Short mmCIF file of C-alpha atoms and ligand atoms in Angstrom, two decimals:
data_model
loop_
_atom_site.label_atom_id
_atom_site.label_comp_id
_atom_site.label_asym_id
_atom_site.label_seq_id
_atom_site.Cartn_x
_atom_site.Cartn_y
_atom_site.Cartn_z
CA VAL W 233 72.73 48.97 -73.39
CA ILE W 234 71.38 48.55 -76.89
CA VAL W 235 67.83 47.23 -77.09
CA THR W 236 66.26 45.61 -80.14
CA PRO W 237 62.48 45.30 -80.34
CA PRO W 238 61.52 41.83 -79.09
CA GLU W 239 59.18 41.30 -82.03
CA SER W 240 62.05 41.46 -84.54
CA PRO W 241 62.22 38.39 -86.78
CA LEU W 242 64.73 35.69 -85.87
CA VAL W 243 66.92 33.71 -88.26
CA LEU W 244 68.05 30.40 -86.77
CA THR W 245 71.04 28.65 -88.30
CA ALA W 246 71.81 24.97 -87.80
CA ALA W 247 75.46 23.92 -87.94
CA ILE W 248 74.76 20.25 -88.47
CA VAL W 249 78.17 18.63 -88.87
CA GLY W 250 81.28 20.88 -88.76
CA ALA W 251 84.79 19.59 -89.22
CA GLU W 252 85.86 18.52 -85.75
CA VAL W 253 83.13 16.43 -84.12
CA THR W 254 83.35 12.71 -84.84
CA ARG W 255 81.09 9.68 -84.48
CA ALA W 256 83.21 8.76 -81.48
CA HIS W 257 81.93 11.94 -79.82
CA THR W 258 78.31 11.36 -80.82
CA PRO W 259 76.56 8.69 -82.87
CA TYR W 260 74.06 11.34 -84.04
CA LEU W 261 76.51 13.12 -86.36
CA PRO W 262 75.32 13.12 -90.02
CA ILE W 263 78.08 12.17 -92.46
CA THR W 264 76.74 10.99 -95.83
CA ALA W 265 74.94 13.30 -98.26
CA GLN W 266 71.65 11.58 -97.44
CA GLU W 267 72.22 11.92 -93.71
CA LEU W 268 73.08 15.60 -94.15
CA ALA W 269 69.93 16.13 -96.21
CA ASP W 270 67.73 14.31 -93.71
CA GLU W 271 69.18 16.37 -90.86
CA ALA W 272 68.84 19.63 -92.81
CA ALA W 273 65.15 18.86 -93.38
CA ARG W 274 64.62 17.99 -89.73
CA CYS W 275 66.28 21.26 -88.70
CA ARG W 276 64.11 23.20 -91.18
CA ASP W 277 61.01 21.62 -89.66
CA ALA W 278 62.29 22.60 -86.21
CA GLY W 279 62.74 26.25 -87.22
CA ALA W 280 66.10 26.64 -88.95
CA ALA W 281 66.21 28.90 -92.02
CA VAL W 282 69.94 28.44 -92.70
CA ILE W 283 72.11 25.33 -92.75
CA HIS W 284 75.79 25.97 -92.10
CA LEU W 285 77.32 23.16 -94.11
CA HIS W 286 80.53 21.16 -93.99
CA VAL W 287 80.94 17.75 -95.60
CA ARG W 288 82.81 14.59 -94.70
CA ASN W 289 84.59 11.84 -96.54
CA ALA W 290 83.11 8.35 -96.21
CA ASP W 291 85.54 7.64 -93.36
CA GLY W 292 84.16 10.65 -91.45
CA SER W 293 87.16 12.95 -92.00
CA ALA W 294 86.60 16.59 -92.97
CA SER W 295 86.54 17.55 -96.65
CA GLN W 296 86.06 20.69 -98.72
CA SER W 297 85.65 18.75 -101.98
CA SER W 298 83.38 20.52 -104.44
CA GLU W 299 82.05 17.10 -105.55
CA LEU W 300 81.04 16.13 -102.02
CA PHE W 301 79.49 19.54 -101.44
CA GLY W 302 77.66 19.27 -104.77
CA GLU W 303 76.24 15.91 -103.80
CA ALA W 304 75.16 17.09 -100.35
CA ILE W 305 73.60 20.26 -101.71
CA ALA W 306 71.67 18.30 -104.36
CA ARG W 307 70.31 15.92 -101.72
CA ILE W 308 69.38 18.80 -99.41
CA ARG W 309 67.62 20.55 -102.28
CA GLU W 310 65.54 17.43 -102.95
CA LYS W 311 64.15 17.68 -99.42
CA THR W 312 64.05 21.29 -98.29
CA ASP W 313 64.25 24.98 -99.19
CA VAL W 314 66.75 26.05 -96.53
CA ILE W 315 69.44 28.63 -97.24
CA ILE W 316 72.66 26.65 -97.63
CA GLN W 317 75.68 28.42 -96.20
CA THR W 318 78.86 26.55 -97.08
CA SER W 319 81.97 26.74 -94.95
CA THR W 320 85.14 28.29 -96.34
CA GLY W 321 86.83 27.64 -93.01
CA GLY W 322 87.05 23.91 -93.55
CA ALA W 323 89.32 22.25 -91.02
CA VAL W 324 92.47 23.54 -89.36
CA GLY W 325 95.50 22.94 -91.58
CA MET W 326 93.73 22.99 -94.96
CA SER W 327 95.15 25.28 -97.64
CA VAL W 328 93.12 28.28 -98.74
CA GLU W 329 92.59 26.76 -102.18
CA GLU W 330 91.28 23.56 -100.61
CA ARG W 331 88.94 25.54 -98.36
CA LEU W 332 87.40 27.22 -101.40
CA GLY W 333 86.10 23.95 -102.90
CA PRO W 334 82.41 24.52 -102.06
CA LEU W 335 82.32 27.85 -103.89
CA ALA W 336 82.28 25.87 -107.16
CA CYS W 337 78.68 25.04 -106.16
CA LYS W 338 77.80 28.76 -106.08
CA PRO W 339 76.10 28.59 -102.66
CA GLU W 340 73.70 31.33 -101.62
CA MET W 341 75.90 32.05 -98.63
CA ALA W 342 79.44 31.23 -97.53
CA THR W 343 81.41 31.94 -94.39
CA LEU W 344 84.25 34.43 -94.38
CA ASN W 345 86.52 33.96 -91.37
CA CYS W 346 87.83 37.38 -90.38
CA GLY W 347 91.01 36.58 -88.50
CA THR W 348 93.42 34.08 -86.98
CA ILE W 349 92.86 32.53 -83.56
CA ASN W 350 94.13 29.83 -81.28
CA PHE W 351 91.63 27.05 -81.90
CA GLY W 352 92.03 24.70 -78.97
CA ASP W 353 95.59 23.44 -79.25
CA ASP W 354 95.72 24.35 -82.96
CA ILE W 355 95.90 27.63 -84.84
CA PHE W 356 93.12 28.51 -87.26
CA VAL W 357 95.04 30.63 -89.73
CA ASN W 358 93.34 33.42 -91.67
CA THR W 359 95.99 35.90 -92.79
CA ARG W 360 94.90 39.29 -94.04
CA PRO W 361 95.83 38.45 -97.65
CA ASP W 362 93.99 35.11 -97.35
CA ILE W 363 90.86 36.79 -96.00
CA ARG W 364 90.88 39.16 -98.97
CA ALA W 365 91.44 36.33 -101.45
CA ILE W 366 88.54 34.36 -99.95
CA ALA W 367 86.28 37.46 -99.97
CA ARG W 368 86.98 37.96 -103.68
CA ARG W 369 86.20 34.33 -104.44
CA ILE W 370 82.95 34.44 -102.46
CA ARG W 371 81.91 37.48 -104.48
CA GLU W 372 82.91 35.81 -107.77
CA ALA W 373 80.75 32.80 -106.82
CA GLY W 374 77.76 35.14 -106.45
CA SER W 375 77.46 34.20 -102.77
CA ILE W 376 76.98 36.50 -99.82
CA ALA W 377 79.42 36.36 -96.94
CA GLU W 378 78.67 35.62 -93.32
CA LEU W 379 81.46 37.22 -91.29
CA GLU W 380 82.79 34.80 -88.69
CA CYS W 381 84.25 36.89 -85.85
CA TYR W 382 85.98 35.01 -83.03
CA GLU W 383 87.45 38.15 -81.49
CA VAL W 384 86.51 41.83 -81.39
CA GLY W 385 89.30 42.78 -83.81
CA HIS W 386 87.77 40.51 -86.44
CA ILE W 387 84.79 42.88 -86.60
CA HIS W 388 87.12 45.74 -87.38
CA GLU W 389 88.77 43.64 -90.07
CA ALA W 390 85.34 43.03 -91.62
CA ILE W 391 84.70 46.78 -91.64
CA ALA W 392 88.06 47.24 -93.39
CA LEU W 393 86.93 44.73 -96.04
CA LEU W 394 83.77 46.76 -96.54
CA LYS W 395 85.79 49.96 -96.97
CA GLU W 396 88.02 48.17 -99.48
CA GLY W 397 84.95 47.15 -101.46
CA LEU W 398 85.55 43.42 -100.97
CA ILE W 399 82.21 42.76 -99.29
CA GLY W 400 78.87 44.51 -99.66
CA GLU W 401 76.16 45.67 -97.30
CA PRO W 402 74.17 44.60 -95.45
CA LEU W 403 76.91 42.88 -93.45
CA HIS W 404 76.10 39.68 -91.58
CA PHE W 405 78.14 39.00 -88.47
CA GLN W 406 78.42 35.70 -86.65
CA PHE W 407 80.04 36.12 -83.24
CA VAL W 408 81.66 32.73 -82.63
CA LEU W 409 82.29 32.68 -78.91
CA GLY W 410 83.85 30.24 -76.49
CA VAL W 411 86.46 28.62 -78.74
CA PRO W 412 89.18 27.49 -76.30
CA GLY W 413 91.99 30.04 -76.68
CA ALA W 414 89.72 32.83 -77.93
CA ILE W 415 87.16 35.17 -76.37
CA MET W 416 84.72 33.63 -73.88
CA PRO W 417 81.05 34.57 -74.12
CA SER W 418 79.21 36.84 -71.73
CA GLU W 419 76.53 39.50 -72.00
CA ALA W 420 79.20 42.23 -71.76
CA VAL W 421 81.15 40.66 -74.64
CA ILE W 422 78.07 40.36 -76.83
CA GLN W 423 76.96 43.91 -76.06
CA PHE W 424 80.42 45.25 -76.86
CA MET W 425 80.70 43.26 -80.08
CA ARG W 426 77.31 44.41 -81.31
CA SER W 427 78.24 47.98 -80.44
CA GLN W 428 81.09 47.71 -82.96
CA ILE W 429 79.08 46.66 -86.02
CA PRO W 430 77.80 49.18 -88.55
CA ALA W 431 74.16 50.30 -88.62
CA GLY W 432 72.07 48.03 -90.82
CA ALA W 433 74.23 44.96 -90.20
CA THR W 434 72.75 41.78 -88.76
CA TRP W 435 74.40 39.84 -85.94
CA ALA W 436 74.16 36.35 -84.56
CA VAL W 437 75.82 34.33 -81.84
CA ALA W 438 77.30 30.85 -82.18
CA ALA W 439 78.60 29.75 -78.80
CA VAL W 440 80.60 26.61 -78.23
CA GLY W 441 79.95 23.70 -75.88
CA ARG W 442 78.18 24.44 -72.61
CA HIS W 443 77.89 28.09 -73.63
CA GLN W 444 75.55 27.29 -76.51
CA ARG W 445 72.24 27.25 -74.69
CA PRO W 446 72.69 30.31 -72.42
CA MET W 447 74.26 32.42 -75.15
CA THR W 448 71.65 31.42 -77.74
CA GLU W 449 68.95 32.49 -75.32
CA LEU W 450 70.78 35.71 -74.52
CA ALA W 451 71.23 36.55 -78.21
CA ILE W 452 67.54 35.89 -78.82
CA LYS W 453 66.63 38.07 -75.84
CA LEU W 454 68.90 40.88 -77.05
CA GLY W 455 67.41 40.87 -80.56
CA GLY W 456 70.20 39.01 -82.37
CA HIS W 457 70.06 35.87 -84.46
CA ALA W 458 71.52 32.55 -83.36
CA ARG W 459 73.26 29.39 -84.51
CA VAL W 460 73.00 26.04 -82.80
CA GLY W 461 73.95 22.50 -83.77
CA LEU W 462 76.36 19.66 -83.34
CA GLU W 463 79.29 21.52 -84.93
CA ASP W 464 79.45 23.69 -81.84
CA ASN W 465 77.82 21.57 -79.13
CA ILE W 466 76.72 17.93 -78.96
CA TYR W 467 74.76 18.05 -75.70
CA LEU W 468 71.13 18.87 -75.05
CA GLU W 469 71.76 18.88 -71.30
CA LYS W 470 74.84 18.11 -69.27
CA GLY W 471 75.66 14.46 -70.04
CA VAL W 472 72.72 14.03 -72.45
CA LEU W 473 73.64 13.90 -76.13
CA ALA W 474 71.40 15.80 -78.54
CA GLU W 475 69.90 13.36 -81.04
CA GLY W 476 71.11 15.51 -83.94
CA SER W 477 70.93 19.28 -84.35
CA ALA W 478 67.14 19.45 -84.77
CA PRO W 479 66.36 19.17 -81.03
CA LEU W 480 68.75 22.07 -80.38
CA VAL W 481 66.99 24.13 -83.06
CA ALA W 482 63.57 23.21 -81.67
CA ARG W 483 64.56 24.35 -78.19
CA ALA W 484 65.90 27.67 -79.47
CA ALA W 485 62.75 28.20 -81.54
CA ALA W 486 60.51 27.46 -78.56
CA TYR W 487 62.45 29.93 -76.43
CA ALA W 488 62.17 32.61 -79.15
CA LYS W 489 58.43 32.09 -79.44
CA SER W 490 58.05 32.34 -75.66
CA LEU W 491 59.51 35.85 -75.96
CA GLY W 492 57.26 36.74 -78.88
CA ARG W 493 59.97 36.61 -81.54
CA GLU W 494 58.93 35.25 -84.90
CA VAL W 495 61.18 32.44 -86.18
CA VAL W 496 61.37 33.06 -89.92
CA ASP W 497 61.28 30.57 -92.76
CA PRO W 498 64.03 30.47 -95.41
CA ASP W 499 62.26 32.78 -97.87
CA ARG W 500 61.71 35.41 -95.22
CA ALA W 501 65.33 34.98 -94.14
CA ARG W 502 66.45 35.54 -97.75
CA VAL W 503 64.71 38.92 -97.70
CA LEU W 504 66.19 39.83 -94.31
CA LEU W 505 69.69 38.82 -95.39
CA GLY W 506 69.45 40.45 -98.81
CA ILE W 507 69.86 37.20 -100.75
CA THR W 508 68.55 37.92 -104.23
CA THR W 509 69.83 34.95 -106.28
N1 KMH X 862 86.37 24.18 -88.53
C1 KMH X 862 86.90 25.43 -88.11
C2 KMH X 862 88.41 25.39 -88.10
C3 KMH X 862 83.70 27.95 -90.91
O1 KMH X 862 82.95 27.01 -91.11
O2 KMH X 862 83.81 28.89 -91.70
C4 KMH X 862 86.45 26.55 -88.96
C5 KMH X 862 85.01 26.67 -89.22
C6 KMH X 862 84.58 27.99 -89.70
O3 KMH X 862 84.23 25.76 -89.04
ZN1 ZN X 863 81.92 25.67 -89.70
#
């Protein structure tokens, strides 16, 4: 068992909107640029240093439009200093070129999905050539990659990208666990996944649905970082909708503090993540 000192600083990420959740699922989903900015600021106040960002069209459907991202980022910047991590995953079925829209905004951070998985009843396709093309474009945008790993083999693919010179150290892993059709979360899974990452890399857990709370707390206990928010889970408790992502962030932050872990602000997180822009 690998132990990380409990006093190690914690980076909390808020995934405030995603591509799949709709207003029919929860009325608390932010959609417009102003709603996204308001929610980002609320999450920052609750303890989030990073906002994992998707955007939506006015009708609520998922978009990777650089214009919509530009508008959302500008509004967020008016309100708060969070690290903005744009999605390059977008929604299932989008072309790679479409998914790359937000990179025109030169975000500080962008996701790099490291493999294909069954994604519920759909397939989230990330071919090896596509992963490499996206990695190059993230680098060209001057952004740093967060490595989204939905399976153990995705970690090994990320290490291959490092060896090929397509991504730089320190590596930042996000273990996305509990997607129906992919690996389910447990302590053994998290311990094995973290055992596979190179020394000096950071790791976080984003667990889906009912797994979010227990796995967030486990990651925090084990010395990892964590992501919460409506993209992955809309409930605060069974049957009780979270009134946005901020209450989920606040609960994770309170848990971290109860263990003596410092929840870092965005500037501290920039240093920890090696963001120099
Ligand atoms: N919406 C999922 C298909 C990412 O943001 O990079 C992919 C996703 C991952 O959300
Ligand atoms: Zn996402």
